[in-house]
Amino acid sequence: MNDMTPITRIQTSKELERCPFPIPYGWFMIEESAKLAPGEIKNVEAFDQEWVMFRGETGKVGVTDPFCPHLGAHLGHGGTVQGDNIRCPFHFWEYDTSGWCKNIPYSKVMPPLARKKPILRALPVEERYGSIFVWYHPDAIEPLWAIPDVPEFEDADFVTLPRGSWDIGTAIQEIGE
């Protein structure tokens, strides 16, 4: 993969008042797989909000709300990865990549709400073709379709193009495919 020359951001989506379009839902590439090491946590901004992305020790990737549901600590500032879970820096609550609370070190019993459903919002994640994809829907609806299979991306003889990133002062709905 080639390193691209960094660019200067001209205008952020929050500053772009002329395009009040909603964010479309679907699968979005959020990072290159090679740029997230096991045990690493990254703060990312996507879909006009902040998220925390982490890779567990077995390679599993999670993208979650950045704030611990317990008392609101920011998981991306002082949080750590324990196994395949992200651990809160304050009281060490641990959450898996789906948002389920997996461990409260000072409690013998999991709180009732934490036993019934995930309590940390997490986006569905798939890692394919050297990329980390997340499903985003503003109403947190589960994926409505799968990421398409592209056999050429798995063929060793297929020539890949360099990847790049461009920040453009417009909304995605104004860009032709």
Coordinates of N, CA and C in Angstrom, one line a residue:
M1 N 0.8 -1.2 0.0 CA 0.0 0.0 0.0 C 0.9 1.2 0.0
N2 N 0.5 2.2 -0.8 CA 1.3 3.4 -0.9 C 0.8 4.4 0.2
D3 N 1.7 5.2 0.7 CA 1.3 6.3 1.6 C 1.0 7.5 0.7
M4 N -0.2 8.0 1.0 CA -0.6 9.2 0.3 C -0.2 10.5 1.0
T5 N 0.0 11.5 0.3 CA 0.4 12.8 0.9 C -0.8 13.3 1.7
P6 N -0.6 13.7 3.0 CA -1.7 14.2 3.8 C -2.2 15.5 3.2
I7 N -3.5 15.8 3.3 CA -4.1 17.0 2.8 C -4.5 17.9 4.0
T8 N -4.7 19.1 3.7 CA -5.3 20.0 4.7 C -6.8 20.0 4.5
R9 N -7.5 19.8 5.6 CA -8.9 19.8 5.6 C -9.4 21.2 5.3
I10 N -10.3 21.4 4.4 CA -10.9 22.7 4.0 C -12.1 23.0 4.8
Q11 N -13.0 22.0 4.9 CA -14.3 22.2 5.6 C -14.8 20.9 6.1
T12 N -15.2 20.9 7.4 CA -15.8 19.7 7.9 C -17.3 19.6 7.6
S13 N -17.8 18.4 7.8 CA -19.3 18.2 7.5 C -20.1 19.1 8.5
K14 N -19.6 19.2 9.7 CA -20.4 20.1 10.7 C -20.4 21.5 10.2
E15 N -19.4 22.0 9.5 CA -19.3 23.3 9.0 C -20.1 23.5 7.7
L16 N -20.5 22.5 7.1 CA -21.1 22.5 5.8 C -22.6 22.7 5.9
E17 N -23.0 23.9 6.1 CA -24.4 24.2 6.4 C -25.3 24.2 5.2
R18 N -24.8 24.2 4.0 CA -25.6 24.3 2.8 C -26.1 22.9 2.4
C19 N -25.7 21.8 3.1 CA -26.1 20.5 2.7 C -26.7 19.8 4.0
P20 N -28.0 20.0 4.2 CA -28.6 19.5 5.4 C -29.1 18.0 5.2
F21 N -28.4 17.3 4.3 CA -28.9 15.9 4.0 C -28.6 15.0 5.2
P22 N -29.5 14.0 5.4 CA -29.2 13.0 6.4 C -28.1 12.1 5.9
I23 N -27.5 11.4 6.9 CA -26.4 10.5 6.5 C -27.0 9.2 6.0
P24 N -26.6 8.7 4.8 CA -27.2 7.5 4.3 C -26.8 6.3 5.2
Y25 N -27.6 5.2 5.1 CA -27.3 4.0 5.8 C -26.7 3.0 4.9
G26 N -25.9 2.1 5.5 CA -25.2 1.1 4.7 C -23.9 0.7 5.3
W27 N -23.1 -0.1 4.5 CA -21.8 -0.5 4.9 C -20.8 0.6 4.5
F28 N -19.9 1.0 5.4 CA -18.9 2.0 5.1 C -17.5 1.5 5.5
M29 N -16.5 1.7 4.7 CA -15.1 1.4 5.1 C -14.7 2.5 6.1
I30 N -14.2 2.1 7.3 CA -13.9 3.0 8.3 C -12.4 3.1 8.5
E31 N -11.7 2.0 8.2 CA -10.2 2.0 8.4 C -9.6 0.8 7.6
E32 N -8.3 0.9 7.2 CA -7.6 -0.2 6.6 C -7.2 -1.1 7.8
S33 N -7.4 -2.4 7.5 CA -7.1 -3.4 8.5 C -5.7 -3.3 9.1
A34 N -4.7 -3.1 8.3 CA -3.3 -3.0 8.7 C -3.0 -1.8 9.7
K35 N -4.0 -0.9 9.7 CA -3.7 0.3 10.6 C -4.3 0.2 12.0
L36 N -4.8 -1.0 12.3 CA -5.3 -1.2 13.7 C -4.7 -2.5 14.2
A37 N -3.8 -2.3 15.1 CA -3.0 -3.5 15.7 C -3.8 -4.1 16.8
P38 N -3.5 -5.4 17.1 CA -4.2 -6.1 18.3 C -3.9 -5.3 19.5
G39 N -4.9 -5.1 20.3 CA -4.7 -4.3 21.6 C -4.8 -2.8 21.4
E40 N -5.0 -2.3 20.2 CA -5.0 -0.9 20.0 C -6.4 -0.3 20.0
I41 N -6.5 0.9 20.5 CA -7.8 1.6 20.6 C -7.6 2.9 19.8
K42 N -8.6 3.3 18.9 CA -8.5 4.5 18.2 C -9.8 5.3 18.4
N43 N -9.7 6.6 18.5 CA -10.9 7.4 18.5 C -11.1 7.8 17.1
V44 N -12.3 7.6 16.6 CA -12.7 8.0 15.2 C -13.9 8.8 15.2
E45 N -14.0 9.6 14.1 CA -15.3 10.4 13.9 C -15.9 9.9 12.6
A46 N -17.1 9.5 12.7 CA -17.8 9.0 11.5 C -19.3 9.2 11.8
F47 N -20.0 9.5 10.7 CA -21.5 9.6 10.8 C -21.9 10.8 11.7
D48 N -21.1 11.8 11.7 CA -21.3 13.0 12.5 C -21.3 12.8 14.0
Q49 N -20.5 11.7 14.4 CA -20.4 11.5 15.8 C -19.1 10.8 16.1
E50 N -18.8 10.7 17.4 CA -17.5 10.1 17.8 C -17.7 8.6 18.1
W51 N -16.7 7.8 17.8 CA -16.8 6.4 18.1 C -15.4 5.9 18.6
V52 N -15.3 4.8 19.2 CA -14.1 4.2 19.6 C -14.0 2.8 18.9
M53 N -12.8 2.7 18.2 CA -12.6 1.4 17.5 C -11.4 0.7 18.2
F54 N -11.6 -0.6 18.3 CA -10.5 -1.4 19.0 C -10.4 -2.7 18.4
R55 N -9.2 -3.3 18.5 CA -8.9 -4.7 18.0 C -8.5 -5.5 19.2
G56 N -9.3 -6.6 19.4 CA -9.0 -7.5 20.5 C -7.7 -8.3 20.2
E57 N -7.3 -9.1 21.2 CA -6.1 -9.9 21.1 C -6.2 -11.0 20.1
T58 N -7.4 -11.5 19.8 CA -7.5 -12.5 18.7 C -7.8 -11.9 17.4
G59 N -7.8 -10.5 17.3 CA -8.0 -9.9 16.0 C -9.4 -9.3 15.7
K60 N -10.3 -9.7 16.6 CA -11.7 -9.2 16.4 C -11.8 -7.7 16.6
V61 N -12.5 -7.0 15.8 CA -12.6 -5.5 15.8 C -14.0 -5.1 16.3
G62 N -14.0 -4.1 17.2 CA -15.2 -3.5 17.7 C -15.2 -2.0 17.4
V63 N -16.4 -1.4 17.1 CA -16.6 0.0 17.0 C -17.8 0.3 17.8
T64 N -17.6 1.1 18.9 CA -18.6 1.4 19.9 C -18.7 2.9 20.2
D65 N -19.8 3.2 20.9 CA -20.0 4.5 21.5 C -18.8 4.7 22.4
P66 N -18.3 6.0 22.5 CA -17.0 6.2 23.2 C -17.2 6.3 24.7
F67 N -18.5 6.3 25.2 CA -18.7 6.6 26.6 C -19.2 5.4 27.3
C68 N -18.6 5.0 28.4 CA -19.0 3.9 29.2 C -20.4 4.1 29.8
P69 N -21.3 3.2 29.6 CA -22.7 3.4 30.1 C -22.8 3.5 31.7
H70 N -21.8 3.0 32.4 CA -21.8 3.0 33.8 C -21.8 4.4 34.4
L71 N -20.7 5.2 34.1 CA -20.6 6.6 34.6 C -20.1 7.5 33.6
G72 N -20.0 7.1 32.3 CA -19.7 8.1 31.2 C -18.2 8.3 30.9
A73 N -17.3 7.5 31.5 CA -15.9 7.6 31.2 C -15.7 7.4 29.7
H74 N -14.7 8.1 29.1 CA -14.4 8.0 27.7 C -13.5 6.8 27.5
L75 N -14.0 5.8 26.8 CA -13.2 4.5 26.6 C -12.0 4.7 25.7
G76 N -11.9 5.8 24.9 CA -10.8 6.0 24.1 C -9.7 6.8 24.7
H77 N -9.9 7.3 26.0 CA -8.9 8.0 26.7 C -8.6 7.3 28.0
G78 N -7.7 6.4 28.0 CA -7.3 5.6 29.1 C -7.9 4.2 29.2
G79 N -8.8 3.9 28.3 CA -9.3 2.6 28.2 C -8.3 1.6 27.7
T80 N -8.5 0.3 28.0 CA -7.5 -0.7 27.5 C -8.2 -1.9 26.9
V81 N -7.5 -2.7 26.2 CA -8.1 -3.9 25.6 C -7.7 -5.1 26.5
Q82 N -8.6 -5.8 26.9 CA -8.4 -7.0 27.7 C -9.0 -8.2 27.0
G83 N -8.2 -9.1 26.4 CA -8.7 -10.2 25.6 C -9.3 -9.5 24.3
D84 N -10.6 -9.8 24.1 CA -11.3 -9.2 23.0 C -12.3 -8.1 23.5
N85 N -12.1 -7.7 24.7 CA -13.0 -6.6 25.3 C -12.3 -5.3 25.5
I86 N -13.1 -4.2 25.5 CA -12.5 -2.9 25.8 C -12.9 -2.7 27.3
R87 N -11.9 -2.2 28.1 CA -12.1 -2.0 29.5 C -12.1 -0.5 29.8
C88 N -13.1 -0.1 30.6 CA -13.3 1.3 31.0 C -12.1 1.7 32.0
P89 N -11.6 2.9 31.8 CA -10.5 3.4 32.6 C -10.8 3.7 34.1
F90 N -12.1 3.9 34.4 CA -12.5 4.3 35.8 C -12.8 3.1 36.6
H91 N -13.8 2.3 36.3 CA -14.2 1.2 37.2 C -13.9 -0.2 36.6
F92 N -13.2 -0.2 35.4 CA -12.8 -1.5 34.8 C -13.9 -2.4 34.3
W93 N -15.1 -1.8 34.0 CA -16.1 -2.6 33.3 C -15.6 -3.0 31.9
E94 N -15.9 -4.2 31.5 CA -15.4 -4.6 30.2 C -16.6 -4.9 29.3
Y95 N -16.4 -4.6 28.0 CA -17.5 -4.7 27.0 C -16.9 -5.5 25.8
D96 N -17.7 -6.4 25.2 CA -17.2 -7.1 24.0 C -17.5 -6.2 22.8
T97 N -17.1 -6.8 21.6 CA -17.3 -6.0 20.4 C -18.7 -5.8 20.0
S98 N -19.7 -6.5 20.6 CA -21.1 -6.3 20.4 C -21.8 -5.4 21.4
G99 N -21.0 -4.9 22.4 CA -21.6 -4.0 23.4 C -22.1 -4.7 24.7
W100 N -21.9 -6.0 24.8 CA -22.3 -6.7 26.0 C -21.3 -6.5 27.1
C101 N -21.8 -6.2 28.3 CA -20.9 -6.1 29.4 C -20.5 -7.5 29.8
K102 N -19.2 -7.8 29.8 CA -18.7 -9.1 30.0 C -18.0 -9.3 31.4
N103 N -17.7 -8.2 32.1 CA -17.0 -8.3 33.3 C -17.1 -7.0 34.1
I104 N -17.5 -7.2 35.4 CA -17.4 -6.1 36.4 C -16.5 -6.7 37.5
P105 N -15.3 -6.3 37.6 CA -14.3 -7.0 38.5 C -14.7 -7.0 40.0
Y106 N -15.4 -6.1 40.4 CA -15.8 -6.0 41.9 C -17.2 -6.5 42.2
S107 N -17.8 -7.1 41.2 CA -19.2 -7.6 41.4 C -19.3 -9.1 41.1
K108 N -20.0 -9.8 41.9 CA -20.2 -11.2 41.7 C -21.4 -11.5 40.8
V109 N -22.3 -10.5 40.7 CA -23.5 -10.7 39.9 C -23.6 -9.5 38.9
M110 N -23.9 -9.9 37.7 CA -24.1 -8.8 36.6 C -25.4 -8.1 36.9
P111 N -25.5 -6.8 36.7 CA -26.7 -6.1 36.9 C -27.8 -6.7 35.9
P112 N -29.1 -6.7 36.3 CA -30.1 -7.3 35.5 C -30.1 -6.7 34.1
L113 N -30.0 -5.4 33.9 CA -30.1 -4.8 32.6 C -28.9 -5.3 31.7
A114 N -27.8 -5.5 32.3 CA -26.6 -6.0 31.5 C -26.7 -7.4 31.1
R115 N -27.6 -8.2 31.8 CA -27.8 -9.6 31.4 C -28.8 -9.7 30.3
K116 N -29.6 -8.7 30.0 CA -30.7 -8.8 29.0 C -30.3 -8.4 27.6
K117 N -29.4 -7.4 27.5 CA -29.1 -6.9 26.2 C -27.7 -6.1 26.3
P118 N -27.2 -5.9 25.1 CA -25.9 -5.0 25.1 C -26.3 -3.7 25.7
I119 N -25.4 -3.1 26.5 CA -25.6 -1.8 27.1 C -24.7 -0.7 26.5
L120 N -23.7 -1.1 25.7 CA -22.9 -0.2 25.0 C -23.2 -0.2 23.6
R121 N -23.6 0.9 22.9 CA -23.9 0.8 21.5 C -22.7 0.4 20.7
A122 N -22.9 -0.6 19.9 CA -21.8 -1.0 19.0 C -22.3 -1.2 17.6
L123 N -21.5 -0.8 16.6 CA -21.9 -1.0 15.2 C -21.5 -2.4 14.7
P124 N -22.3 -3.0 13.9 CA -21.9 -4.2 13.2 C -20.6 -4.0 12.4
V125 N -19.6 -4.9 12.6 CA -18.3 -4.8 11.9 C -18.0 -6.0 11.1
E126 N -17.5 -5.8 9.9 CA -17.0 -6.9 9.1 C -15.6 -6.5 8.5
E127 N -14.7 -7.4 8.6 CA -13.4 -7.2 8.1 C -13.1 -8.0 6.8
R128 N -13.0 -7.3 5.7 CA -12.8 -8.0 4.4 C -11.9 -7.2 3.5
Y129 N -11.2 -7.9 2.6 CA -10.4 -7.3 1.6 C -9.4 -6.3 2.2
G130 N -8.9 -6.5 3.4 CA -7.9 -5.6 4.0 C -8.5 -4.3 4.5
S131 N -9.8 -4.3 4.7 CA -10.6 -3.1 5.2 C -11.5 -3.5 6.3
I132 N -11.7 -2.5 7.2 CA -12.7 -2.7 8.3 C -14.0 -1.9 7.8
F133 N -15.1 -2.6 7.7 CA -16.4 -2.0 7.3 C -17.3 -2.0 8.5
V134 N -18.1 -1.0 8.7 CA -19.1 -0.9 9.7 C -20.4 -0.6 9.0
W135 N -21.5 -1.2 9.6 CA -22.9 -0.9 9.2 C -23.4 0.2 10.0
Y136 N -23.9 1.3 9.3 CA -24.4 2.4 10.0 C -25.9 2.6 9.6
H137 N -26.8 2.7 10.5 CA -28.2 3.1 10.3 C -28.5 4.1 11.5
P138 N -29.1 5.2 11.2 CA -29.4 6.2 12.2 C -30.4 5.7 13.3
D139 N -31.2 4.7 12.9 CA -32.1 4.1 13.9 C -31.6 2.7 14.5
A140 N -30.3 2.5 14.3 CA -29.6 1.3 14.8 C -30.2 0.0 14.3
I141 N -30.8 0.0 13.1 CA -31.3 -1.2 12.5 C -30.2 -2.1 12.0
E142 N -30.4 -3.4 12.3 CA -29.3 -4.4 11.9 C -29.1 -4.3 10.3
P143 N -28.0 -4.8 9.8 CA -27.7 -4.8 8.4 C -28.9 -5.4 7.6
L144 N -29.2 -4.7 6.5 CA -30.2 -5.1 5.6 C -29.7 -5.9 4.4
W145 N -28.4 -5.8 4.2 CA -27.7 -6.6 3.2 C -26.3 -6.9 3.6
A146 N -25.7 -7.9 2.9 CA -24.3 -8.2 3.2 C -23.4 -7.4 2.3
I147 N -22.1 -7.3 2.7 CA -21.1 -6.7 1.8 C -21.0 -7.6 0.6
P148 N -21.0 -7.1 -0.6 CA -20.9 -8.0 -1.8 C -19.6 -8.7 -1.9
D149 N -19.6 -9.9 -2.4 CA -18.4 -10.7 -2.6 C -17.7 -10.1 -3.9
V150 N -16.4 -9.9 -3.8 CA -15.6 -9.4 -5.0 C -14.5 -10.4 -5.1
P151 N -14.6 -11.5 -5.8 CA -13.6 -12.5 -5.9 C -12.2 -12.0 -6.3
E152 N -12.2 -11.0 -7.1 CA -10.9 -10.4 -7.6 C -10.1 -9.9 -6.4
F153 N -10.7 -9.4 -5.4 CA -9.9 -8.9 -4.2 C -9.2 -10.0 -3.5
E154 N -9.7 -11.2 -3.6 CA -9.0 -12.4 -2.9 C -8.1 -13.1 -3.8
D155 N -7.9 -12.7 -5.1 CA -7.1 -13.3 -6.1 C -5.7 -12.7 -6.0
A156 N -4.7 -13.5 -5.7 CA -3.3 -13.0 -5.6 C -2.8 -12.3 -6.8
D157 N -3.3 -12.7 -8.0 CA -2.8 -12.1 -9.3 C -3.6 -10.8 -9.6
F158 N -4.5 -10.4 -8.8 CA -5.3 -9.2 -9.1 C -4.4 -8.0 -8.6
V159 N -4.3 -7.0 -9.5 CA -3.5 -5.8 -9.2 C -4.4 -4.8 -8.4
T160 N -3.9 -4.5 -7.3 CA -4.7 -3.5 -6.5 C -4.1 -2.1 -6.7
L161 N -5.0 -1.1 -6.6 CA -4.6 0.3 -6.8 C -4.3 0.8 -5.4
P162 N -3.4 1.9 -5.4 CA -3.1 2.5 -4.1 C -4.4 3.1 -3.5
R163 N -4.4 3.1 -2.2 CA -5.6 3.7 -1.5 C -5.3 5.1 -1.2
G164 N -6.3 5.9 -1.1 CA -6.1 7.3 -0.7 C -7.3 7.8 0.1
S165 N -7.2 9.0 0.6 CA -8.3 9.6 1.3 C -8.4 11.1 0.9
W166 N -9.6 11.5 0.6 CA -9.8 12.9 0.2 C -10.9 13.4 1.0
D167 N -10.7 14.6 1.5 CA -11.8 15.4 2.3 C -12.3 16.4 1.3
I168 N -13.6 16.3 1.0 CA -14.2 17.2 0.1 C -15.3 17.9 0.8
G169 N -15.4 19.2 0.6 CA -16.4 20.0 1.3 C -17.8 19.9 0.6
T170 N -18.4 18.7 0.7 CA -19.7 18.5 0.2 C -20.3 17.3 0.9
A171 N -21.6 17.0 0.6 CA -22.3 15.9 1.2 C -22.2 14.7 0.3
I172 N -22.2 13.5 0.8 CA -22.1 12.3 -0.1 C -23.1 12.2 -1.1
Q173 N -24.3 12.8 -0.9 CA -25.4 12.7 -1.8 C -25.1 13.6 -3.1
E174 N -24.2 14.5 -3.0 CA -23.8 15.3 -4.2 C -22.7 14.8 -5.0
I175 N -22.2 13.7 -4.6 CA -21.0 13.1 -5.4 C -21.5 11.9 -6.2
G176 N -21.2 12.0 -7.5 CA -21.6 10.9 -8.4 C -20.7 9.7 -8.2
E177 N -21.2 8.6 -8.4 CA -20.4 7.4 -8.2 C -19.5 7.2 -9.4

